Amino acid sequence: MADVSLDEFLAEIEGLRAEASAALDAATDEVAMEAARIEFLGARSGRLKAIQKMLGSLAAADKPAAGKHFNDAKAAITALLAAVQERLAGGTATTIESIDVTLPGEPVRFGHLHPITQTIRRVQEIMARLGFESVTGPEVEDQWHNFEALAIGTEHPARDPLDNFYLAVARGADPLLLRSQTSTVQIRVMEKRKPPLRIVSLGRVYRPDTADATHYPMFHQVEGLLVEQGTTMAHLKSVLRFFASSFLGGDVKVRFRPSFFPFTEPSVEVDMEWGGRWIEMGGAGMVDPAVLEAVGYDPDAVTGFAFGLGVERIAARKYGVADIRDFYRNDVRFLQQF
Ligand code: PHE
């Protein structure tokens, strides 16, 4: 005959389980937790151990079921102890243990400057070798600097609202606009300084053009201006040729075609030949005496030349980019080639 019935055994084990659970839940420090551990799970005189001994007094047929309950209860109390341990450690114990410091690290991804920014820096560097100081001007301009002082009169088609981004903000009677050319900076510098001067200005300009492979409503120009005694078109051509050869590498031919700009006289379109193809890069000319007068220079004492080239054009030429819109798509697969 068995000394202990299965029911008695189960009641005993459930009671112990509830007590252990209450004691561990109530444990607020390591000492209380350790006391509970010894009381219930202690290897020698723990209460679970005592119940385990009862197993031997059960009828043989009841032993498998009783053993299963015993094991379940032991596992539950052990798990609860682990949970309390983690709670008391601030929940960090397992996280720290899970870091494997021998794993290879995340590779660092290096970026670089945008190809247009690289081009701008390179142009500044080359022009600095010829003594051209790099300057900047505002992108929001008034009509004086964008048109008037550059001899672009009120009737000139370049002032058409359809060809400019006029703003709803005015200075005096005239609305301000996003500059349509960097020639504005020529005026701003000449107003402040006396000749001789050599400046180069690179920055954004805005025109409401429909975007295609060679146009974009925002693009960059490089503006050069030199005002000194005895400056001629020959100096202009030499500077452009030196610039083009340094930037593109090799012997670049420069061609002037007669043209017209209100602020230069004579005026030319500048073409460059590199790798067997002629490309129009921008405009240039001798600074018009009217412009020199507008900024208070004496056209009889000094002459100057100015040029304006498209930065996207020269960058596209150098890198073999067929569509300037690619510069602004922000596609890393395109950009990381530079
Ligand atoms: N500003 C002119 C343009 O945007 C280019 C230019 C600059 C022409 C300087 C002559 C001198 O088209």
mmCIF file of C-alpha atoms and ligand atoms in Angstrom:
data_model
loop_
_atom_site.group_PDB
_atom_site.id
_atom_site.type_symbol
_atom_site.label_atom_id
_atom_site.label_comp_id
_atom_site.label_asym_id
_atom_site.label_seq_id
_atom_site.Cartn_x
_atom_site.Cartn_y
_atom_site.Cartn_z
ATOM 1 C CA MET A 1 0.000 0.000 0.000
ATOM 2 C CA ALA A 2 1.120 3.514 -0.751
ATOM 3 C CA ASP A 3 1.659 5.886 2.156
ATOM 4 C CA VAL A 4 0.760 8.977 0.128
ATOM 5 C CA SER A 5 -2.049 9.264 -2.394
ATOM 6 C CA LEU A 6 -1.625 11.047 -5.720
ATOM 7 C CA ASP A 7 -4.168 13.708 -4.679
ATOM 8 C CA GLU A 8 -2.264 14.471 -1.532
ATOM 9 C CA PHE A 9 0.949 14.741 -3.476
ATOM 10 C CA LEU A 10 -0.567 17.100 -6.069
ATOM 11 C CA ALA A 11 -2.088 19.331 -3.386
ATOM 12 C CA GLU A 12 1.276 19.505 -1.698
ATOM 13 C CA ILE A 13 3.087 20.475 -4.874
ATOM 14 C CA GLU A 14 0.558 23.120 -5.951
ATOM 15 C CA GLY A 15 0.727 24.690 -2.506
ATOM 16 C CA LEU A 16 4.475 24.836 -2.661
ATOM 17 C CA ARG A 17 4.378 26.328 -6.121
ATOM 18 C CA ALA A 18 2.022 29.114 -4.982
ATOM 19 C CA GLU A 19 4.165 29.870 -1.937
ATOM 20 C CA ALA A 20 7.369 29.973 -3.969
ATOM 21 C CA SER A 21 5.756 32.262 -6.493
ATOM 22 C CA ALA A 22 4.559 34.650 -3.782
ATOM 23 C CA ALA A 23 7.944 34.685 -2.062
ATOM 24 C CA LEU A 24 9.845 35.380 -5.292
ATOM 25 C CA ASP A 25 7.403 38.065 -6.435
ATOM 26 C CA ALA A 26 7.842 39.787 -3.103
ATOM 27 C CA ALA A 27 11.650 39.684 -3.275
ATOM 28 C CA THR A 28 12.899 43.281 -3.685
ATOM 29 C CA ASP A 29 16.588 42.619 -3.255
ATOM 30 C CA GLU A 30 19.193 39.936 -3.774
ATOM 31 C CA VAL A 31 19.127 38.832 -0.159
ATOM 32 C CA ALA A 32 15.387 38.095 -0.225
ATOM 33 C CA MET A 33 15.763 36.363 -3.566
ATOM 34 C CA GLU A 34 18.602 34.180 -2.329
ATOM 35 C CA ALA A 35 16.616 33.286 0.803
ATOM 36 C CA ALA A 36 13.681 32.188 -1.360
ATOM 37 C CA ARG A 37 16.001 30.202 -3.581
ATOM 38 C CA ILE A 38 17.434 28.287 -0.642
ATOM 39 C CA GLU A 39 14.015 27.735 0.909
ATOM 40 C CA PHE A 40 12.450 26.256 -2.199
ATOM 41 C CA LEU A 41 15.220 25.068 -4.494
ATOM 42 C CA GLY A 42 17.958 24.392 -1.930
ATOM 43 C CA ALA A 43 19.829 21.192 -2.897
ATOM 44 C CA ARG A 44 19.971 19.769 0.586
ATOM 45 C CA SER A 45 17.059 20.981 2.642
ATOM 46 C CA GLY A 46 14.959 22.846 0.099
ATOM 47 C CA ARG A 47 11.230 22.269 0.289
ATOM 48 C CA LEU A 48 11.123 20.945 -3.250
ATOM 49 C CA LYS A 49 13.706 18.375 -2.237
ATOM 50 C CA ALA A 50 11.427 17.257 0.593
ATOM 51 C CA ILE A 51 8.554 16.789 -1.798
ATOM 52 C CA GLN A 52 10.782 14.852 -4.160
ATOM 53 C CA LYS A 53 11.346 12.377 -1.360
ATOM 54 C CA MET A 54 7.577 11.867 -1.108
ATOM 55 C CA LEU A 55 7.636 10.444 -4.626
ATOM 56 C CA GLY A 56 9.048 7.229 -3.261
ATOM 57 C CA SER A 57 5.973 6.749 -1.064
ATOM 58 C CA LEU A 58 3.514 6.832 -3.947
ATOM 59 C CA ALA A 59 1.919 3.801 -5.567
ATOM 60 C CA ALA A 60 3.966 2.669 -8.562
ATOM 61 C CA ALA A 61 1.079 3.433 -10.955
ATOM 62 C CA ASP A 62 0.872 7.045 -9.780
ATOM 63 C CA LYS A 63 4.572 7.743 -10.016
ATOM 64 C CA PRO A 64 4.759 8.841 -13.710
ATOM 65 C CA ALA A 65 1.982 11.455 -13.300
ATOM 66 C CA ALA A 66 3.365 12.653 -9.990
ATOM 67 C CA GLY A 67 6.889 12.892 -11.416
ATOM 68 C CA LYS A 68 5.667 14.995 -14.307
ATOM 69 C CA HIS A 69 3.930 17.430 -11.949
ATOM 70 C CA PHE A 70 7.014 17.591 -9.791
ATOM 71 C CA ASN A 71 9.241 18.407 -12.789
ATOM 72 C CA ASP A 72 6.803 21.037 -14.062
ATOM 73 C CA ALA A 73 6.698 22.765 -10.701
ATOM 74 C CA LYS A 74 10.489 22.717 -10.379
ATOM 75 C CA ALA A 75 10.900 24.178 -13.873
ATOM 76 C CA ALA A 76 8.319 26.887 -13.160
ATOM 77 C CA ILE A 77 9.979 27.940 -9.910
ATOM 78 C CA THR A 78 13.439 27.919 -11.552
ATOM 79 C CA ALA A 79 12.148 30.100 -14.387
ATOM 80 C CA LEU A 80 10.559 32.477 -11.932
ATOM 81 C CA LEU A 81 13.846 32.760 -10.063
ATOM 82 C CA ALA A 82 15.637 33.671 -13.305
ATOM 83 C CA ALA A 83 13.014 36.321 -14.048
ATOM 84 C CA VAL A 84 13.399 37.856 -10.595
ATOM 85 C CA GLN A 85 17.164 37.804 -11.000
ATOM 86 C CA GLU A 86 16.828 39.794 -14.236
ATOM 87 C CA ARG A 87 14.324 42.196 -12.716
ATOM 88 C CA LEU A 88 16.712 42.960 -9.865
ATOM 89 C CA ALA A 89 19.630 43.457 -12.286
ATOM 90 C CA GLY A 90 17.636 46.112 -14.116
ATOM 91 C CA GLY A 91 16.826 43.941 -17.074
ATOM 92 C CA THR A 92 20.284 44.295 -18.540
ATOM 93 C CA ALA A 93 21.833 40.993 -17.613
ATOM 94 C CA THR A 94 20.753 39.006 -20.660
ATOM 95 C CA THR A 95 21.372 41.902 -23.096
ATOM 96 C CA ILE A 96 24.963 42.213 -22.034
ATOM 97 C CA GLU A 97 25.475 38.492 -22.241
ATOM 98 C CA SER A 98 24.141 38.467 -25.814
ATOM 99 C CA ILE A 99 26.813 40.804 -27.258
ATOM 100 C CA ASP A 100 29.418 38.840 -29.150
ATOM 101 C CA VAL A 101 32.457 41.089 -29.347
ATOM 102 C CA THR A 102 34.184 38.740 -31.754
ATOM 103 C CA LEU A 103 31.648 39.383 -34.555
ATOM 104 C CA PRO A 104 32.911 41.593 -37.423
ATOM 105 C CA GLY A 105 31.684 45.214 -37.120
ATOM 106 C CA GLU A 106 29.315 47.104 -39.397
ATOM 107 C CA PRO A 107 31.447 48.459 -42.249
ATOM 108 C CA VAL A 108 31.682 52.267 -42.207
ATOM 109 C CA ARG A 109 30.371 53.756 -45.438
ATOM 110 C CA PHE A 110 32.410 56.727 -46.623
ATOM 111 C CA GLY A 111 30.659 59.475 -48.563
ATOM 112 C CA HIS A 112 32.205 62.215 -50.650
ATOM 113 C CA LEU A 113 31.375 65.616 -52.048
ATOM 114 C CA HIS A 114 28.768 65.906 -54.785
ATOM 115 C CA PRO A 115 30.329 66.048 -58.288
ATOM 116 C CA ILE A 116 29.078 69.623 -58.735
ATOM 117 C CA THR A 117 30.690 70.672 -55.453
ATOM 118 C CA GLN A 118 33.888 68.904 -56.493
ATOM 119 C CA THR A 119 33.783 70.779 -59.792
ATOM 120 C CA ILE A 120 33.246 74.119 -58.041
ATOM 121 C CA ARG A 121 36.246 73.537 -55.757
ATOM 122 C CA ARG A 122 38.408 72.502 -58.678
ATOM 123 C CA VAL A 123 37.463 75.608 -60.689
ATOM 124 C CA GLN A 124 38.239 77.823 -57.686
ATOM 125 C CA GLU A 125 41.596 76.122 -57.294
ATOM 126 C CA ILE A 126 42.566 76.587 -60.951
ATOM 127 C CA MET A 127 41.440 80.215 -61.077
ATOM 128 C CA ALA A 128 43.298 80.967 -57.844
ATOM 129 C CA ARG A 129 46.521 80.041 -59.629
ATOM 130 C CA LEU A 130 45.857 82.973 -61.976
ATOM 131 C CA GLY A 131 45.164 85.289 -59.048
ATOM 132 C CA PHE A 132 41.352 85.152 -59.201
ATOM 133 C CA GLU A 133 39.842 85.490 -55.740
ATOM 134 C CA SER A 134 36.721 83.438 -55.055
ATOM 135 C CA VAL A 135 33.705 85.489 -53.960
ATOM 136 C CA THR A 136 29.970 84.886 -53.542
ATOM 137 C CA GLY A 137 26.792 86.910 -53.877
ATOM 138 C CA PRO A 138 23.156 86.538 -52.839
ATOM 139 C CA GLU A 139 20.781 84.261 -54.736
ATOM 140 C CA VAL A 140 17.844 86.593 -54.074
ATOM 141 C CA GLU A 141 18.633 89.712 -56.075
ATOM 142 C CA ASP A 142 17.233 93.110 -56.890
ATOM 143 C CA GLN A 143 16.679 94.389 -60.397
ATOM 144 C CA TRP A 144 19.620 96.753 -60.204
ATOM 145 C CA HIS A 145 22.200 94.002 -59.789
ATOM 146 C CA ASN A 146 20.505 91.392 -61.982
ATOM 147 C CA PHE A 147 19.617 93.759 -64.874
ATOM 148 C CA GLU A 148 19.936 97.534 -64.569
ATOM 149 C CA ALA A 149 23.624 97.886 -63.727
ATOM 150 C CA LEU A 150 24.360 95.251 -66.397
ATOM 151 C CA ALA A 151 22.746 97.546 -68.989
ATOM 152 C CA ILE A 152 19.720 95.251 -69.366
ATOM 153 C CA GLY A 153 16.999 97.914 -69.762
ATOM 154 C CA THR A 154 13.347 97.645 -68.773
ATOM 155 C CA GLU A 155 12.334 96.752 -72.325
ATOM 156 C CA HIS A 156 14.852 93.921 -72.635
ATOM 157 C CA PRO A 157 13.241 90.480 -73.134
ATOM 158 C CA ALA A 158 15.560 88.991 -70.481
ATOM 159 C CA ARG A 159 13.388 90.754 -67.880
ATOM 160 C CA ASP A 160 10.230 88.972 -69.004
ATOM 161 C CA PRO A 161 8.328 87.461 -66.068
ATOM 162 C CA LEU A 162 8.151 84.220 -68.042
ATOM 163 C CA ASP A 163 11.941 83.998 -68.053
ATOM 164 C CA ASN A 164 12.538 84.810 -64.397
ATOM 165 C CA PHE A 165 11.490 83.716 -60.937
ATOM 166 C CA TYR A 166 10.177 87.007 -59.591
ATOM 167 C CA LEU A 167 9.309 86.938 -55.915
ATOM 168 C CA ALA A 168 6.245 88.341 -54.178
ATOM 169 C CA VAL A 169 8.703 90.440 -52.150
ATOM 170 C CA ALA A 170 9.722 93.886 -53.393
ATOM 171 C CA ARG A 171 12.488 96.329 -52.565
ATOM 172 C CA GLY A 172 11.120 99.768 -53.322
ATOM 173 C CA ALA A 173 8.896 99.513 -56.385
ATOM 174 C CA ASP A 174 10.696 96.519 -57.949
ATOM 175 C CA PRO A 175 10.052 92.907 -57.066
ATOM 176 C CA LEU A 176 13.105 90.880 -56.038
ATOM 177 C CA LEU A 177 13.963 87.761 -58.018
ATOM 178 C CA LEU A 178 16.070 84.626 -57.887
ATOM 179 C CA ARG A 179 19.162 85.680 -59.815
ATOM 180 C CA SER A 180 19.174 84.473 -63.401
ATOM 181 C CA GLN A 181 22.945 84.838 -63.798
ATOM 182 C CA THR A 182 26.062 85.234 -61.660
ATOM 183 C CA SER A 183 26.981 88.458 -63.494
ATOM 184 C CA THR A 184 25.220 90.127 -60.539
ATOM 185 C CA VAL A 185 28.366 89.444 -58.531
ATOM 186 C CA GLN A 186 30.485 91.475 -60.985
ATOM 187 C CA ILE A 187 28.412 94.523 -60.022
ATOM 188 C CA ARG A 188 28.420 93.786 -56.297
ATOM 189 C CA VAL A 189 32.209 93.461 -56.215
ATOM 190 C CA MET A 190 32.927 96.492 -58.432
ATOM 191 C CA GLU A 191 30.616 98.644 -56.312
ATOM 192 C CA LYS A 192 32.704 97.861 -53.271
ATOM 193 C CA ARG A 193 36.243 97.700 -54.651
ATOM 194 C CA LYS A 194 38.553 99.670 -56.877
ATOM 195 C CA PRO A 195 40.474 98.133 -59.792
ATOM 196 C CA PRO A 196 42.645 96.213 -60.369
ATOM 197 C CA LEU A 197 40.597 93.147 -59.544
ATOM 198 C CA ARG A 198 40.346 89.503 -60.443
ATOM 199 C CA ILE A 199 37.431 87.584 -59.050
ATOM 200 C CA VAL A 200 35.667 84.330 -59.736
ATOM 201 C CA SER A 201 32.207 83.554 -58.412
ATOM 202 C CA LEU A 202 30.485 80.179 -58.478
ATOM 203 C CA GLY A 203 26.918 79.645 -57.470
ATOM 204 C CA ARG A 204 23.349 78.774 -58.255
ATOM 205 C CA VAL A 205 21.198 80.623 -60.786
ATOM 206 C CA TYR A 206 17.520 80.151 -61.608
ATOM 207 C CA ARG A 207 15.510 80.212 -64.814
ATOM 208 C CA PRO A 208 12.039 78.788 -65.434
ATOM 209 C CA ASP A 209 13.260 76.348 -68.085
ATOM 210 C CA THR A 210 11.677 72.968 -68.652
ATOM 211 C CA ALA A 211 14.108 70.325 -67.459
ATOM 212 C CA ASP A 212 15.731 68.229 -70.173
ATOM 213 C CA ALA A 213 19.140 66.657 -70.783
ATOM 214 C CA THR A 214 20.856 70.077 -70.972
ATOM 215 C CA HIS A 215 18.507 72.371 -69.000
ATOM 216 C CA TYR A 216 17.337 72.585 -65.435
ATOM 217 C CA PRO A 217 15.432 75.378 -63.647
ATOM 218 C CA MET A 218 18.353 75.683 -61.225
ATOM 219 C CA PHE A 219 21.936 75.351 -62.313
ATOM 220 C CA HIS A 220 25.383 76.720 -61.505
ATOM 221 C CA GLN A 221 27.545 79.266 -63.234
ATOM 222 C CA VAL A 222 31.159 80.242 -62.898
ATOM 223 C CA GLU A 223 31.595 83.964 -63.383
ATOM 224 C CA GLY A 224 35.028 85.454 -64.008
ATOM 225 C CA LEU A 225 35.879 89.131 -63.955
ATOM 226 C CA LEU A 226 39.176 90.876 -64.467
ATOM 227 C CA VAL A 227 39.513 94.665 -64.538
ATOM 228 C CA GLU A 228 42.974 96.130 -65.017
ATOM 229 C CA GLN A 229 44.825 98.592 -67.150
ATOM 230 C CA GLY A 230 45.296 97.409 -70.736
ATOM 231 C CA THR A 231 43.179 94.237 -70.604
ATOM 232 C CA THR A 232 42.298 92.765 -74.014
ATOM 233 C CA MET A 233 40.365 89.905 -75.614
ATOM 234 C CA ALA A 234 43.687 88.067 -75.946
ATOM 235 C CA HIS A 235 43.936 87.932 -72.139
ATOM 236 C CA LEU A 236 40.387 86.619 -71.980
ATOM 237 C CA LYS A 237 41.134 83.833 -74.413
ATOM 238 C CA SER A 238 44.388 82.888 -72.660
ATOM 239 C CA VAL A 239 42.677 82.680 -69.286
ATOM 240 C CA LEU A 240 39.836 80.542 -70.674
ATOM 241 C CA ARG A 241 42.268 78.277 -72.466
ATOM 242 C CA PHE A 242 44.424 77.839 -69.373
ATOM 243 C CA PHE A 243 41.311 77.141 -67.349
ATOM 244 C CA ALA A 244 39.879 74.617 -69.825
ATOM 245 C CA SER A 245 43.169 72.751 -70.248
ATOM 246 C CA SER A 246 43.720 72.557 -66.502
ATOM 247 C CA PHE A 247 40.180 71.444 -65.773
ATOM 248 C CA LEU A 248 39.672 68.945 -68.588
ATOM 249 C CA GLY A 249 43.294 67.917 -68.990
ATOM 250 C CA GLY A 250 45.211 67.993 -72.273
ATOM 251 C CA ASP A 251 45.162 70.649 -74.907
ATOM 252 C CA VAL A 252 41.714 72.209 -75.088
ATOM 253 C CA LYS A 253 40.934 74.543 -77.955
ATOM 254 C CA VAL A 254 38.837 77.620 -77.280
ATOM 255 C CA ARG A 255 36.751 79.237 -79.988
ATOM 256 C CA PHE A 256 34.962 82.596 -79.860
ATOM 257 C CA ARG A 257 31.817 83.203 -81.898
ATOM 258 C CA PRO A 258 30.441 86.741 -82.184
ATOM 259 C CA SER A 259 27.434 87.271 -79.959
ATOM 260 C CA PHE A 260 25.647 89.901 -77.931
ATOM 261 C CA PHE A 261 25.286 90.600 -74.226
ATOM 262 C CA PRO A 262 24.139 94.018 -73.014
ATOM 263 C CA PHE A 263 26.983 94.180 -70.488
ATOM 264 C CA THR A 264 29.925 93.237 -72.719
ATOM 265 C CA GLU A 265 31.238 94.808 -75.910
ATOM 266 C CA PRO A 266 32.367 93.000 -77.951
ATOM 267 C CA SER A 267 30.562 89.845 -76.814
ATOM 268 C CA VAL A 268 31.269 86.232 -77.701
ATOM 269 C CA GLU A 269 29.973 82.727 -77.212
ATOM 270 C CA VAL A 270 32.675 80.448 -75.851
ATOM 271 C CA ASP A 271 33.070 76.973 -77.359
ATOM 272 C CA MET A 272 35.610 74.415 -76.219
ATOM 273 C CA GLU A 273 36.975 71.448 -78.118
ATOM 274 C CA TRP A 274 38.039 68.416 -76.142
ATOM 275 C CA GLY A 275 38.149 64.852 -77.399
ATOM 276 C CA GLY A 276 37.088 65.874 -80.902
ATOM 277 C CA ARG A 277 33.827 67.609 -79.974
ATOM 278 C CA TRP A 278 32.997 71.301 -79.770
ATOM 279 C CA ILE A 279 30.703 72.272 -76.919
ATOM 280 C CA GLU A 280 29.225 75.661 -76.101
ATOM 281 C CA MET A 281 30.266 76.492 -72.552
ATOM 282 C CA GLY A 282 28.930 80.021 -72.041
ATOM 283 C CA GLY A 283 29.382 83.684 -72.867
ATOM 284 C CA ALA A 284 32.104 86.274 -72.455
ATOM 285 C CA GLY A 285 33.332 89.633 -73.611
ATOM 286 C CA MET A 286 34.956 92.918 -72.700
ATOM 287 C CA VAL A 287 33.101 94.699 -69.898
ATOM 288 C CA ASP A 288 30.923 97.363 -71.500
ATOM 289 C CA PRO A 289 32.034 100.932 -70.670
ATOM 290 C CA ALA A 290 28.458 101.631 -69.556
ATOM 291 C CA VAL A 291 28.836 98.948 -66.865
ATOM 292 C CA LEU A 292 32.162 100.372 -65.694
ATOM 293 C CA GLU A 293 30.501 103.770 -65.437
ATOM 294 C CA ALA A 294 27.503 102.353 -63.554
ATOM 295 C CA VAL A 295 29.847 101.226 -60.773
ATOM 296 C CA GLY A 296 31.911 104.428 -60.801
ATOM 297 C CA TYR A 297 34.975 103.198 -62.716
ATOM 298 C CA ASP A 298 36.654 105.305 -65.390
ATOM 299 C CA PRO A 299 36.370 103.402 -68.714
ATOM 300 C CA ASP A 300 39.258 105.481 -70.077
ATOM 301 C CA ALA A 301 41.581 104.311 -67.322
ATOM 302 C CA VAL A 302 40.728 100.587 -67.081
ATOM 303 C CA THR A 303 39.278 97.857 -69.221
ATOM 304 C CA GLY A 304 38.114 94.416 -68.208
ATOM 305 C CA PHE A 305 36.793 91.116 -69.406
ATOM 306 C CA ALA A 306 34.091 88.895 -68.004
ATOM 307 C CA PHE A 307 32.927 85.378 -68.699
ATOM 308 C CA GLY A 308 30.139 83.129 -67.520
ATOM 309 C CA LEU A 309 30.236 79.358 -68.002
ATOM 310 C CA GLY A 310 27.806 76.620 -67.040
ATOM 311 C CA VAL A 311 29.207 74.456 -64.243
ATOM 312 C CA GLU A 312 26.944 71.498 -65.111
ATOM 313 C CA ARG A 313 28.130 71.720 -68.725
ATOM 314 C CA ILE A 314 31.814 71.605 -67.908
ATOM 315 C CA ALA A 315 31.249 68.870 -65.310
ATOM 316 C CA ALA A 316 29.159 66.813 -67.762
ATOM 317 C CA ARG A 317 31.888 67.236 -70.380
ATOM 318 C CA LYS A 318 34.634 66.149 -68.019
ATOM 319 C CA TYR A 319 32.810 63.144 -66.583
ATOM 320 C CA GLY A 320 30.955 62.101 -69.741
ATOM 321 C CA VAL A 321 27.496 62.669 -68.264
ATOM 322 C CA ALA A 322 24.836 62.736 -70.989
ATOM 323 C CA ASP A 323 21.960 64.133 -68.936
ATOM 324 C CA ILE A 324 22.501 66.933 -66.382
ATOM 325 C CA ARG A 325 19.337 65.875 -64.541
ATOM 326 C CA ASP A 326 21.397 62.935 -63.238
ATOM 327 C CA PHE A 327 23.280 65.413 -61.043
ATOM 328 C CA TYR A 328 20.077 66.126 -59.127
ATOM 329 C CA ARG A 329 18.366 62.753 -58.921
ATOM 330 C CA ASN A 330 20.292 61.887 -55.751
ATOM 331 C CA ASP A 331 20.787 58.335 -56.951
ATOM 332 C CA VAL A 332 23.712 56.979 -54.974
ATOM 333 C CA ARG A 333 24.588 54.533 -57.758
ATOM 334 C CA PHE A 334 25.235 57.560 -60.002
ATOM 335 C CA LEU A 335 26.881 59.768 -57.396
ATOM 336 C CA GLN A 336 29.284 57.188 -56.013
ATOM 337 C CA GLN A 337 31.082 57.002 -59.358
ATOM 338 C CA PHE A 338 32.740 60.369 -58.768
HETATM 339 N N1 PHE B 1 25.645 86.148 -67.765
HETATM 340 C C1 PHE B 1 25.653 85.576 -69.075
HETATM 341 C C2 PHE B 1 24.620 84.453 -69.117
HETATM 342 O O1 PHE B 1 24.135 84.060 -68.118
HETATM 343 C C3 PHE B 1 27.003 85.017 -69.455
HETATM 344 C C4 PHE B 1 28.072 86.066 -69.523
HETATM 345 C C5 PHE B 1 28.840 86.347 -68.407
HETATM 346 C C6 PHE B 1 28.280 86.739 -70.691
HETATM 347 C C7 PHE B 1 29.820 87.329 -68.487
HETATM 348 C C8 PHE B 1 29.274 87.714 -70.781
HETATM 349 C C9 PHE B 1 30.024 87.984 -69.674
HETATM 350 O O2 PHE B 1 24.285 83.964 -70.167
#
